PDB file of C-alpha atoms and ligand atoms in Angstrom:
ATOM      1  CA  MET A   1       6.535   3.459 -16.042  1.00 92.00           C
ATOM      2  CA  GLU A   2       6.475   0.931 -13.187  1.00 98.00           C
ATOM      3  CA  LYS A   3       3.402   0.887 -10.927  1.00 98.00           C
ATOM      4  CA  THR A   4       2.848  -0.555  -7.463  1.00 98.00           C
ATOM      5  CA  PHE A   5      -0.112  -1.166  -5.208  1.00 98.00           C
ATOM      6  CA  LEU A   6       0.100   0.333  -1.716  1.00 98.00           C
ATOM      7  CA  MET A   7      -2.563   0.232   0.963  1.00 98.00           C
ATOM      8  CA  VAL A   8      -2.830   1.988   4.319  1.00 98.00           C
ATOM      9  CA  LYS A   9      -4.184  -0.834   6.494  1.00 98.00           C
ATOM     10  CA  PRO A  10      -7.085  -0.384   8.963  1.00 98.00           C
ATOM     11  CA  ASP A  11      -4.688   0.499  11.812  1.00 98.00           C
ATOM     12  CA  GLY A  12      -3.087   3.264   9.753  1.00 98.00           C
ATOM     13  CA  VAL A  13      -6.492   4.701   8.845  1.00 98.00           C
ATOM     14  CA  GLN A  14      -7.704   4.574  12.477  1.00 98.00           C
ATOM     15  CA  ARG A  15      -4.532   6.352  13.595  1.00 98.00           C
ATOM     16  CA  ASN A  16      -5.003   9.160  11.045  1.00 98.00           C
ATOM     17  CA  LEU A  17      -1.813   8.313   9.167  1.00 98.00           C
ATOM     18  CA  ILE A  18      -3.186   8.477   5.596  1.00 98.00           C
ATOM     19  CA  GLY A  19      -1.912  12.024   5.051  1.00 98.00           C
ATOM     20  CA  LYS A  20       1.567  11.368   6.431  1.00 98.00           C
ATOM     21  CA  ILE A  21       1.941   8.212   4.360  1.00 98.00           C
ATOM     22  CA  VAL A  22       0.771   9.860   1.137  1.00 98.00           C
ATOM     23  CA  GLN A  23       3.151  12.751   1.872  1.00 98.00           C
ATOM     24  CA  ARG A  24       6.154  10.421   2.047  1.00 98.00           C
ATOM     25  CA  PHE A  25       5.542   9.046  -1.427  1.00 98.00           C
ATOM     26  CA  GLU A  26       4.713  12.472  -2.876  1.00 96.00           C
ATOM     27  CA  GLU A  27       7.872  13.993  -1.402  1.00 95.00           C
ATOM     28  CA  LYS A  28       9.993  11.089  -2.611  1.00 96.00           C
ATOM     29  CA  GLY A  29       8.875  12.074  -6.097  1.00 93.00           C
ATOM     30  CA  PHE A  30       6.510   9.285  -7.080  1.00 96.00           C
ATOM     31  CA  LYS A  31       3.272   9.957  -8.914  1.00 96.00           C
ATOM     32  CA  LEU A  32      -0.163   8.993  -7.617  1.00 98.00           C
ATOM     33  CA  ALA A  33      -2.173   7.206 -10.295  1.00 98.00           C
ATOM     34  CA  GLY A  34      -5.254   6.308  -8.218  1.00 98.00           C
ATOM     35  CA  ALA A  35      -6.535   6.197  -4.642  1.00 98.00           C
ATOM     36  CA  LYS A  36      -9.662   5.392  -2.679  1.00 98.00           C
ATOM     37  CA  LEU A  37     -10.949   4.763   0.831  1.00 98.00           C
ATOM     38  CA  MET A  38     -12.718   1.408   0.797  1.00 98.00           C
ATOM     39  CA  LEU A  39     -13.843  -1.614   2.773  1.00 98.00           C
ATOM     40  CA  VAL A  40     -12.221  -4.928   1.881  1.00 98.00           C
ATOM     41  CA  SER A  41     -14.638  -7.862   1.594  1.00 98.00           C
ATOM     42  CA  ASN A  42     -13.707 -11.296   2.914  1.00 98.00           C
ATOM     43  CA  GLU A  43     -13.465 -12.546  -0.658  1.00 98.00           C
ATOM     44  CA  LEU A  44     -11.108  -9.762  -1.728  1.00 98.00           C
ATOM     45  CA  ALA A  45      -8.964 -10.225   1.409  1.00 98.00           C
ATOM     46  CA  GLU A  46      -8.631 -13.962   0.775  1.00 98.00           C
ATOM     47  CA  GLN A  47      -7.662 -13.344  -2.848  1.00 97.00           C
ATOM     48  CA  HIS A  48      -5.231 -10.576  -1.978  1.00 97.00           C
ATOM     49  CA  TYR A  49      -3.447 -12.595   0.705  1.00 96.00           C
ATOM     50  CA  GLY A  50      -3.930 -15.941  -1.103  1.00 95.00           C
ATOM     51  CA  GLU A  51      -0.207 -16.749  -0.898  1.00 95.00           C
ATOM     52  CA  HIS A  52      -0.541 -16.967   2.903  1.00 96.00           C
ATOM     53  CA  LYS A  53      -3.591 -19.285   2.909  1.00 96.00           C
ATOM     54  CA  GLU A  54      -1.786 -22.114   4.699  1.00 97.00           C
ATOM     55  CA  ARG A  55      -0.048 -19.903   7.273  1.00 96.00           C
ATOM     56  CA  PRO A  56      -1.276 -20.012  10.887  1.00 96.00           C
ATOM     57  CA  PHE A  57      -1.933 -16.262  10.895  1.00 96.00           C
ATOM     58  CA  PHE A  58      -4.130 -16.278   7.755  1.00 97.00           C
ATOM     59  CA  GLY A  59      -7.443 -16.056   9.644  1.00 97.00           C
ATOM     60  CA  GLU A  60      -6.250 -13.153  11.756  1.00 97.00           C
ATOM     61  CA  LEU A  61      -4.810 -11.415   8.709  1.00 97.00           C
ATOM     62  CA  VAL A  62      -8.123 -11.585   6.827  1.00 98.00           C
ATOM     63  CA  GLU A  63     -10.078 -10.556   9.922  1.00 98.00           C
ATOM     64  CA  PHE A  64      -7.812  -7.552  10.439  1.00 98.00           C
ATOM     65  CA  ILE A  65      -7.745  -6.288   6.857  1.00 98.00           C
ATOM     66  CA  THR A  66     -11.568  -6.483   6.679  1.00 98.00           C
ATOM     67  CA  SER A  67     -12.043  -4.822  10.098  1.00 98.00           C
ATOM     68  CA  GLY A  68     -12.363  -1.233   8.853  1.00 98.00           C
ATOM     69  CA  PRO A  69     -11.605   1.089   5.956  1.00 98.00           C
ATOM     70  CA  VAL A  70      -8.295   0.888   4.113  1.00 98.00           C
ATOM     71  CA  PHE A  71      -6.794   3.498   1.806  1.00 99.00           C
ATOM     72  CA  ALA A  72      -5.848   1.801  -1.464  1.00 99.00           C
ATOM     73  CA  MET A  73      -3.386   3.507  -3.809  1.00 98.00           C
ATOM     74  CA  VAL A  74      -1.502   3.020  -7.038  1.00 98.00           C
ATOM     75  CA  TRP A  75       1.829   4.819  -7.276  1.00 98.00           C
ATOM     76  CA  GLU A  76       4.022   5.167 -10.319  1.00 98.00           C
ATOM     77  CA  GLY A  77       7.733   5.781 -10.968  1.00 96.00           C
ATOM     78  CA  GLU A  78      11.121   4.256 -11.653  1.00 96.00           C
ATOM     79  CA  ASP A  79      11.700   1.210  -9.388  1.00 98.00           C
ATOM     80  CA  VAL A  80       8.657   2.190  -7.327  1.00 98.00           C
ATOM     81  CA  ILE A  81       7.941  -1.417  -6.256  1.00 98.00           C
ATOM     82  CA  ALA A  82      11.299  -1.994  -4.526  1.00 98.00           C
ATOM     83  CA  THR A  83      11.669   1.610  -3.368  1.00 98.00           C
ATOM     84  CA  ALA A  84       8.261   1.605  -1.708  1.00 98.00           C
ATOM     85  CA  ARG A  85       9.115  -1.658   0.074  1.00 98.00           C
ATOM     86  CA  ASN A  86      12.285   0.011   1.399  1.00 98.00           C
ATOM     87  CA  MET A  87      10.305   3.045   2.510  1.00 98.00           C
ATOM     88  CA  MET A  88       7.842   0.742   4.315  1.00 98.00           C
ATOM     89  CA  GLY A  89      10.530  -1.146   6.223  1.00 98.00           C
ATOM     90  CA  LYS A  90      10.613  -4.758   7.356  1.00 98.00           C
ATOM     91  CA  THR A  91       7.364  -6.685   7.921  1.00 98.00           C
ATOM     92  CA  ASN A  92       7.874  -6.776  11.686  1.00 98.00           C
ATOM     93  CA  PRO A  93       7.938  -3.171  12.932  1.00 97.00           C
ATOM     94  CA  SER A  94      10.321  -4.207  15.728  1.00 97.00           C
ATOM     95  CA  GLU A  95      12.909  -4.933  13.017  1.00 98.00           C
ATOM     96  CA  ALA A  96      11.979  -2.048  10.718  1.00 98.00           C
ATOM     97  CA  ALA A  97      14.581   0.712  10.630  1.00 98.00           C
ATOM     98  CA  PRO A  98      13.773   4.187  11.937  1.00 98.00           C
ATOM     99  CA  SER A  99      12.668   6.542   9.139  1.00 98.00           C
ATOM    100  CA  THR A 100      10.730   3.745   7.492  1.00 98.00           C
ATOM    101  CA  ILE A 101       6.934   3.825   7.787  1.00 98.00           C
ATOM    102  CA  ARG A 102       6.724   0.661   9.879  1.00 98.00           C
ATOM    103  CA  GLY A 103       9.831   1.683  11.832  1.00 98.00           C
ATOM    104  CA  ASP A 104       8.319   5.039  12.720  1.00 98.00           C
ATOM    105  CA  TYR A 105       4.673   4.108  13.303  1.00 98.00           C
ATOM    106  CA  GLY A 106       4.308   0.363  13.889  1.00 97.00           C
ATOM    107  CA  ILE A 107       4.745  -1.831  16.926  1.00 96.00           C
ATOM    108  CA  THR A 108       3.426  -5.296  16.135  1.00 97.00           C
ATOM    109  CA  VAL A 109       3.665  -7.562  13.058  1.00 97.00           C
ATOM    110  CA  GLY A 110      -0.085  -8.117  12.782  1.00 96.00           C
ATOM    111  CA  LYS A 111      -0.765  -4.377  12.633  1.00 97.00           C
ATOM    112  CA  ASN A 112       2.011  -2.963  10.525  1.00 98.00           C
ATOM    113  CA  ILE A 113       0.305   0.085   8.993  1.00 98.00           C
ATOM    114  CA  ILE A 114       0.894  -0.443   5.289  1.00 98.00           C
ATOM    115  CA  HIS A 115       0.887  -3.053   2.540  1.00 98.00           C
ATOM    116  CA  GLY A 116       3.030  -2.867  -0.578  1.00 98.00           C
ATOM    117  CA  SER A 117       3.392  -5.190  -3.587  1.00 98.00           C
ATOM    118  CA  ASP A 118       6.572  -7.263  -3.362  1.00 98.00           C
ATOM    119  CA  SER A 119       7.255  -7.908  -7.093  1.00 98.00           C
ATOM    120  CA  PRO A 120       6.144  -6.814 -10.561  1.00 98.00           C
ATOM    121  CA  GLU A 121       3.865  -9.873 -10.729  1.00 98.00           C
ATOM    122  CA  SER A 122       2.177  -9.065  -7.398  1.00 98.00           C
ATOM    123  CA  ALA A 123       1.867  -5.407  -8.360  1.00 98.00           C
ATOM    124  CA  GLU A 124       0.041  -6.256 -11.575  1.00 98.00           C
ATOM    125  CA  ARG A 125      -2.204  -8.768  -9.825  1.00 98.00           C
ATOM    126  CA  GLU A 126      -3.019  -6.516  -6.861  1.00 98.00           C
ATOM    127  CA  ILE A 127      -3.694  -3.392  -8.940  1.00 98.00           C
ATOM    128  CA  LYS A 128      -6.213  -5.401 -10.993  1.00 98.00           C
ATOM    129  CA  LEU A 129      -7.802  -6.825  -7.836  1.00 98.00           C
ATOM    130  CA  PHE A 130      -8.367  -3.447  -6.215  1.00 98.00           C
ATOM    131  CA  PHE A 131      -8.836  -1.012  -9.102  1.00 98.00           C
ATOM    132  CA  ASP A 132     -10.881  -0.811 -12.246  1.00 98.00           C
ATOM    133  CA  GLU A 133      -8.849   0.556 -15.145  1.00 97.00           C
ATOM    134  CA  SER A 134     -11.152   3.592 -15.263  1.00 98.00           C
ATOM    135  CA  GLU A 135     -10.052   4.542 -11.726  1.00 98.00           C
ATOM    136  CA  LEU A 136      -6.400   4.940 -12.732  1.00 98.00           C
ATOM    137  CA  ILE A 137      -5.342   8.227 -14.247  1.00 96.00           C
ATOM    138  CA  THR A 138      -2.498   8.823 -16.652  1.00 94.00           C
ATOM    139  CA  TYR A 139      -1.205  12.384 -16.575  1.00 92.00           C
ATOM    140  CA  GLU A 140       1.985  14.370 -16.955  1.00 88.00           C
ATOM    141  CA  LYS A 141       3.510  16.797 -14.476  1.00 82.00           C
ATOM    142  CA  VAL A 142       5.032  19.106 -17.005  1.00 76.00           C
ATOM    143  CA  ASP A 143       2.988  22.296 -17.052  1.00 69.00           C
ATOM    144  CA  THR A 144       4.406  24.287 -14.155  1.00 74.00           C
ATOM    145  CA  THR A 145       3.569  27.716 -15.570  1.00 76.00           C
ATOM    146  CA  TRP A 146       0.668  28.075 -13.122  1.00 71.00           C
ATOM    147  CA  ILE A 147       2.814  27.338 -10.037  1.00 68.00           C
ATOM    148  CA  TYR A 148       4.273  30.525  -8.526  1.00 72.00           C
TER     149      TYR A 148
HETATM  150  P1  RTP B 201       2.229  -7.029   3.259  1.00 53.65           P
HETATM  151  O1  RTP B 201       1.993  -8.173   2.303  1.00 53.65           O
HETATM  152  O2  RTP B 201       1.055  -6.754   4.157  1.00 53.65           O
HETATM  153  O3  RTP B 201       2.735  -5.821   2.558  1.00 53.65           O
HETATM  154  O4  RTP B 201       3.400  -7.438   4.270  1.00 53.65           O
HETATM  155  P2  RTP B 201       4.797  -8.101   3.894  1.00 53.65           P
HETATM  156  O5  RTP B 201       4.887  -8.355   2.425  1.00 53.65           O
HETATM  157  O6  RTP B 201       5.855  -7.269   4.519  1.00 53.65           O
HETATM  158  O7  RTP B 201       4.709  -9.466   4.696  1.00 53.65           O
HETATM  159  P3  RTP B 201       4.050 -10.853   4.235  1.00 53.65           P
HETATM  160  O8  RTP B 201       5.050 -11.922   4.473  1.00 53.65           O
HETATM  161  O9  RTP B 201       3.447 -10.732   2.877  1.00 53.65           O
HETATM  162  O10 RTP B 201       2.896 -11.038   5.306  1.00 53.65           O
HETATM  163  C1  RTP B 201       1.632 -10.430   5.123  1.00 53.65           C
HETATM  164  C2  RTP B 201       1.159  -9.871   6.438  1.00 53.65           C
HETATM  165  O11 RTP B 201       0.876 -10.948   7.315  1.00 53.65           O
HETATM  166  C3  RTP B 201       1.110 -10.543   8.640  1.00 53.65           C
HETATM  167  N1  RTP B 201       2.027 -11.477   9.278  1.00 53.65           N
HETATM  168  N2  RTP B 201       1.838 -11.928  10.474  1.00 53.65           N
HETATM  169  N3  RTP B 201       2.063 -13.336  12.906  1.00 53.65           N
HETATM  170  C4  RTP B 201       3.035 -13.426  12.005  1.00 53.65           C
HETATM  171  O12 RTP B 201       4.025 -14.080  12.184  1.00 53.65           O
HETATM  172  C5  RTP B 201       2.863 -12.731  10.748  1.00 53.65           C
HETATM  173  N4  RTP B 201       3.679 -12.777   9.706  1.00 53.65           N
HETATM  174  C6  RTP B 201       3.134 -11.977   8.777  1.00 53.65           C
HETATM  175  C7  RTP B 201       1.735  -9.171   8.612  1.00 53.65           C
HETATM  176  O13 RTP B 201       0.752  -8.211   8.965  1.00 53.65           O
HETATM  177  C8  RTP B 201       2.171  -9.016   7.173  1.00 53.65           C
HETATM  178  O14 RTP B 201       2.148  -7.675   6.777  1.00 53.65           O
HETATM  179 MG1   MG B 202       3.391  -9.350   1.342  1.00 53.65          MG
END
């Protein structure tokens, strides 16, 4: 099953949005495979956002993502990479549609609440960057006999 890497950015953590964001993906029907609250080192930030190295906002981006705890997650499900990007909304919250995460909670492009992998290649790369294989859990949601 397809997996994606999602991360509540420092602004989302500071604003107590972890629960609401997790809830959206749970309610959509995706399966959580791993999650942790963590600090991002400069080295990890530069690797993660390596594709933007030459952009004028790179320094600010690295400074922001290392500024406080993030909530890193791996989610699993059919077409989860593209679906999660749709649920996040456009990069600039001013263009993100209402009912998307950035549309509902964000204001400015530099602090847009959540990161999500943009392709199968990025998902594979980012999951490996942030998670050890032992931190990801494979399980089935089939035994419902204990839910009343
Ligand atoms: P992300 O990687 O964080 O999920 O965001 P994204 O794919 O929607 O956008 P991307 O083009 O990958 O840009 C990465 C992050 O850089 C910041 N940014 N600032 N000042 C600017 O013009 C500008 N453009 C991009 C955003 O915080 C964006 O999420
Ligand atoms: Mg991106």
